[in-house]
mmCIF file of C-alpha atoms in Angstrom:
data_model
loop_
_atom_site.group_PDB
_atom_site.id
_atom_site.type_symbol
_atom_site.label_atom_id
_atom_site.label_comp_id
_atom_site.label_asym_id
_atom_site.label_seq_id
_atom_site.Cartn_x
_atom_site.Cartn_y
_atom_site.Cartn_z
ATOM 1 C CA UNK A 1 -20.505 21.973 -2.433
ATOM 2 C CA UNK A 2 -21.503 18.698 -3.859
ATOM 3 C CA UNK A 3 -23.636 16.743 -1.645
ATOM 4 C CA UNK A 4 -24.610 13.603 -3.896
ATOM 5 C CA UNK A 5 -24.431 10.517 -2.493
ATOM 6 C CA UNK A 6 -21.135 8.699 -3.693
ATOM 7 C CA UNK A 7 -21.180 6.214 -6.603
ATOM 8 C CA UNK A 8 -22.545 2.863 -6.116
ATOM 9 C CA UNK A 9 -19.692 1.335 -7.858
ATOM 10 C CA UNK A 10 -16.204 2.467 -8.959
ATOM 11 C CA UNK A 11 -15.843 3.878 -11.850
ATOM 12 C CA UNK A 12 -16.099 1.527 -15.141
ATOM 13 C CA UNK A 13 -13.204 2.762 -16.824
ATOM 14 C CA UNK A 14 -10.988 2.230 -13.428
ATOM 15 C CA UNK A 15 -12.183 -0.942 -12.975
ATOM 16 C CA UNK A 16 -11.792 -2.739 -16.337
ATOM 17 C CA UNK A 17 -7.909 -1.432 -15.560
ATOM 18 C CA UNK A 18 -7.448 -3.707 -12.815
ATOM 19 C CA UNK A 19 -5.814 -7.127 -13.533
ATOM 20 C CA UNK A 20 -7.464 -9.326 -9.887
ATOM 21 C CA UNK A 21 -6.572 -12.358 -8.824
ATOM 22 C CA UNK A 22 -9.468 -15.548 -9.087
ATOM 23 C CA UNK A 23 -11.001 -14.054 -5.959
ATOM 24 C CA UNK A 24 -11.055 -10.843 -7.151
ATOM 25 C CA UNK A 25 -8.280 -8.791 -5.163
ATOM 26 C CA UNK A 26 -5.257 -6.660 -6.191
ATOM 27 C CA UNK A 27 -2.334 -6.191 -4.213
ATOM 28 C CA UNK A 28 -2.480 -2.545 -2.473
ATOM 29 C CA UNK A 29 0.969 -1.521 -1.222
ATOM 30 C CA UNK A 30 0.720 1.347 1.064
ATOM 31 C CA UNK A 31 3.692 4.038 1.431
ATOM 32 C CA UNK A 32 4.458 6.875 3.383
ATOM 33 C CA UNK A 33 3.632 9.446 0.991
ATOM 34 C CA UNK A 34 6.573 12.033 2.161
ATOM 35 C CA UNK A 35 9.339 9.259 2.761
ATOM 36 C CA UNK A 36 8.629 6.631 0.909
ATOM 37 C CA UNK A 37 8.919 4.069 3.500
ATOM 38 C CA UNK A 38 6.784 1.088 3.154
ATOM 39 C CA UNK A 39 4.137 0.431 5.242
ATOM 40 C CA UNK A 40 2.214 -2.667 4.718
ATOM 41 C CA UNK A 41 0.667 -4.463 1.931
ATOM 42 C CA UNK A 42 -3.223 -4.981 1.931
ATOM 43 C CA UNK A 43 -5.890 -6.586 -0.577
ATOM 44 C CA UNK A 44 -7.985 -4.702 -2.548
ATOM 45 C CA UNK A 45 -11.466 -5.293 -3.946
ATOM 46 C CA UNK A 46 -13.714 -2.710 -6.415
ATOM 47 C CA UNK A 47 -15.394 -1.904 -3.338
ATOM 48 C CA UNK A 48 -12.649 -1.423 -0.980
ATOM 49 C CA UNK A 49 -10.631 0.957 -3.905
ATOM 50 C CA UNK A 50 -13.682 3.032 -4.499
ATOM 51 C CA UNK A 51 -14.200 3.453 -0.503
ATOM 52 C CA UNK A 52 -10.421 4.274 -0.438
ATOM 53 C CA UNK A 53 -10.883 6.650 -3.427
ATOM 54 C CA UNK A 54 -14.031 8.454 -2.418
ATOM 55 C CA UNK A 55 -13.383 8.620 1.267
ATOM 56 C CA UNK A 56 -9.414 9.694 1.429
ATOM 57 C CA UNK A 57 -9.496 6.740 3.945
ATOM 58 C CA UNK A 58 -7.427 3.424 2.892
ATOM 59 C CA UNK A 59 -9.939 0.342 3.077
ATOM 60 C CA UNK A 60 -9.001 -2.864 2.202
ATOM 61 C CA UNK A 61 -10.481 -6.760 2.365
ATOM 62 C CA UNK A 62 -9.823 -9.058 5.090
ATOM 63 C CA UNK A 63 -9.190 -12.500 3.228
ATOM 64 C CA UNK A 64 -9.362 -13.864 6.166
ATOM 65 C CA UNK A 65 -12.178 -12.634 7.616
ATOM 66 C CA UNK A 66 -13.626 -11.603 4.727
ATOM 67 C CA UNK A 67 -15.004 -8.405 4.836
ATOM 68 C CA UNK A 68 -13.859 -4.906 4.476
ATOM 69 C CA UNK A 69 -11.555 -3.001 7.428
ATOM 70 C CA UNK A 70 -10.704 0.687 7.182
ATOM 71 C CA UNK A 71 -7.094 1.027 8.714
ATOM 72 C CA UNK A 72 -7.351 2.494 11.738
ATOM 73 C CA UNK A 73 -10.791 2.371 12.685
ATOM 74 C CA UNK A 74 -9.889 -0.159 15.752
ATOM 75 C CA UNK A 75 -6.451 0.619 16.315
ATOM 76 C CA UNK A 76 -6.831 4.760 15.934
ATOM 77 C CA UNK A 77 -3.729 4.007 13.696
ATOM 78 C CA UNK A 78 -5.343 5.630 10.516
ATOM 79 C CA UNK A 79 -3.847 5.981 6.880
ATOM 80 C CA UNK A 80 -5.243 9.355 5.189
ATOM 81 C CA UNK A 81 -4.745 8.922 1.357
ATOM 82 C CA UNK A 82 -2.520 10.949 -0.514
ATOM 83 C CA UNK A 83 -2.747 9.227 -3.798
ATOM 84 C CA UNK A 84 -3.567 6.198 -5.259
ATOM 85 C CA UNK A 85 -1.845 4.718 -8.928
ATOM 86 C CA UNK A 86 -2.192 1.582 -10.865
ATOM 87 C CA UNK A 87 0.834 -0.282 -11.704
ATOM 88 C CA UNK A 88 2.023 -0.607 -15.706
ATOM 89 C CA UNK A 89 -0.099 -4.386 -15.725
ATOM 90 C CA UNK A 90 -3.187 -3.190 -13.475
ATOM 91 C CA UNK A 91 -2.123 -6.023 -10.907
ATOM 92 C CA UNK A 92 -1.393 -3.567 -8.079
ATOM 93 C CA UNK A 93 -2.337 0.050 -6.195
ATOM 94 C CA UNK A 94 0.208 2.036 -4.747
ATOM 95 C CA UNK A 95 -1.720 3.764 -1.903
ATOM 96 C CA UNK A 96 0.811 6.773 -0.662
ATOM 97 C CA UNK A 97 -0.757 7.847 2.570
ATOM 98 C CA UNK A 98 -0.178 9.803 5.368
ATOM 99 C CA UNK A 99 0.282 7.087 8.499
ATOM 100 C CA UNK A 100 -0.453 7.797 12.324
ATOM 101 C CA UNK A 101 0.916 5.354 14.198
ATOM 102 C CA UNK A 102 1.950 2.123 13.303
ATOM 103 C CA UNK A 103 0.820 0.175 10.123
ATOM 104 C CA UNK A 104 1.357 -3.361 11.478
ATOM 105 C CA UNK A 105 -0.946 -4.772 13.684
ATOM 106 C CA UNK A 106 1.709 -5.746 15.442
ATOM 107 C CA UNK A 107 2.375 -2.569 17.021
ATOM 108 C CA UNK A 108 5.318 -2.051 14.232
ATOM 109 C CA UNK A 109 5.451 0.892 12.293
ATOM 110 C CA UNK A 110 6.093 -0.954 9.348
ATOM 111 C CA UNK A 111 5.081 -4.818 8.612
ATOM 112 C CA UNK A 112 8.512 -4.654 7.204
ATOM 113 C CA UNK A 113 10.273 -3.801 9.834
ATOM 114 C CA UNK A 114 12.993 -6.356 11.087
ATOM 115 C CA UNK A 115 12.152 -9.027 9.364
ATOM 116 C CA UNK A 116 14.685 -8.619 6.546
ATOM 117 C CA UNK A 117 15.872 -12.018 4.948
ATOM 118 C CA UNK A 118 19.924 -12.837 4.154
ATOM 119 C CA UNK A 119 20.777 -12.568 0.826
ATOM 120 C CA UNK A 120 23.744 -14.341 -0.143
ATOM 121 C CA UNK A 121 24.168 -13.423 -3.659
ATOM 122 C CA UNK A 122 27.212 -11.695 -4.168
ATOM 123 C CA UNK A 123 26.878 -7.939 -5.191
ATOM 124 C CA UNK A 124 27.088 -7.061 -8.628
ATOM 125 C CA UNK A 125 30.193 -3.784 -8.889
ATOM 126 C CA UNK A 126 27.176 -1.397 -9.327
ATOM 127 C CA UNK A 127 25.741 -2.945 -6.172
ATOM 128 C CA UNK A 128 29.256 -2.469 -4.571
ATOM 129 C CA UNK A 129 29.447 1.185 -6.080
ATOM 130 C CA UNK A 130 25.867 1.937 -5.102
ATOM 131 C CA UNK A 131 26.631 0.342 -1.401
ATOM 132 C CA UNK A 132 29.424 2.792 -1.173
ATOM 133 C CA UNK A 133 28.197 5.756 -2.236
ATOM 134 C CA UNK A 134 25.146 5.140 -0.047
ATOM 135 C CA UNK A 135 27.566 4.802 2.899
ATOM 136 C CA UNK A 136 29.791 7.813 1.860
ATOM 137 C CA UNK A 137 26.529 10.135 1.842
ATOM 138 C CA UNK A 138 25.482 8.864 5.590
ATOM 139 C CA UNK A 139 28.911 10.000 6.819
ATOM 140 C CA UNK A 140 28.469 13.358 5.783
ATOM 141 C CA UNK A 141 25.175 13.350 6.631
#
C-alpha cells in the first residue's frame, strides 16, 4: 500500500483542461451515480477537484463564504465519489456520487426538487411523441 502523502497540487495536465471562470471556479454538477438524478450544483476550484479526486469525498468552494466545504461534513449528508469527467469545453465536472441523505441544504433531496419553472413553448411532434411514449411506458410499468 502506498502511503505518500497526496499531491500538493492537481495534476498539471488536469488542470490546464479546465476552462474557470475570472475567479477561478468551474461548475461541478453532482448526480446520483446509479439513477442519474440530479443533485445539486457546486463550485469547483484546483484545490477543491484534487481534494474531491484524491479523497473519494466531493469538496467544493463556498463563494460565499469563501472557503472550501466537504458535503456532508456538518449535515452527515455525505456524497462518496463515483466518478468525476470534464465536459467537451473543460467549463464543467460531472461529479456522479453516491448521496446519503439529502443534497440541498434545505433538507431536499435534490436542490432541484419542486422548483420546476412553466414552459410555455409549445412541444415540438418529437416532444409530443417522446411525451407519449414516456407516458405509455409508466402505465405498464
Amino acid at each position: 500500500m502506498d502511503n505518500a502523502a497526496p499531491p500538493a497540487a492537481l495534476d498539471p495536465a488536469i488542470a490546464q483542461r479546465l476552462k474557470k471562470t475570472p475567479d477561478g471556479l468551474v461548475a461541478a454538477i453532482a448526480q446520483q451515480h446509479d439513477t442519474g438524478e440530479v443533485l445539486m450544483l457546486g463550485w469547483m476550484d484546483e484545490e477543491a477537484l484534487r481534494r474531491t479526486l484524491t479523497s473519494g469525498r466531493a469538496t467544493y468552494y463556498s463563494r460565499s463564504r469563501q472557503e472550501y466545504w466537504r458535503k456532508g461534513d456538518t449535515s452527515g449528508h455525505t456524497q462518496t465519489v463515483v466518478s468525476v469527467s470534464l465536459d467537451c469545453d473543460g467549463d464543467a465536472l460531472l461529479v456522479q456520487v453516491d448521496q446519503v441523505g439529502a443534497a440541498c441544504h434545505t433538507g431536499s433531496r435534490t436542490c432541484f426538487a419542486g422548483r420546476g419553472l412553466p414552459v410555455t413553448a409549445e412541444p415540438t411532434q418529437q416532444t409530443q411523441q417522446t411525451q407519449q411514449t414516456q407516458q405509455e411506458a409508466a402505465a405498464d410499468a
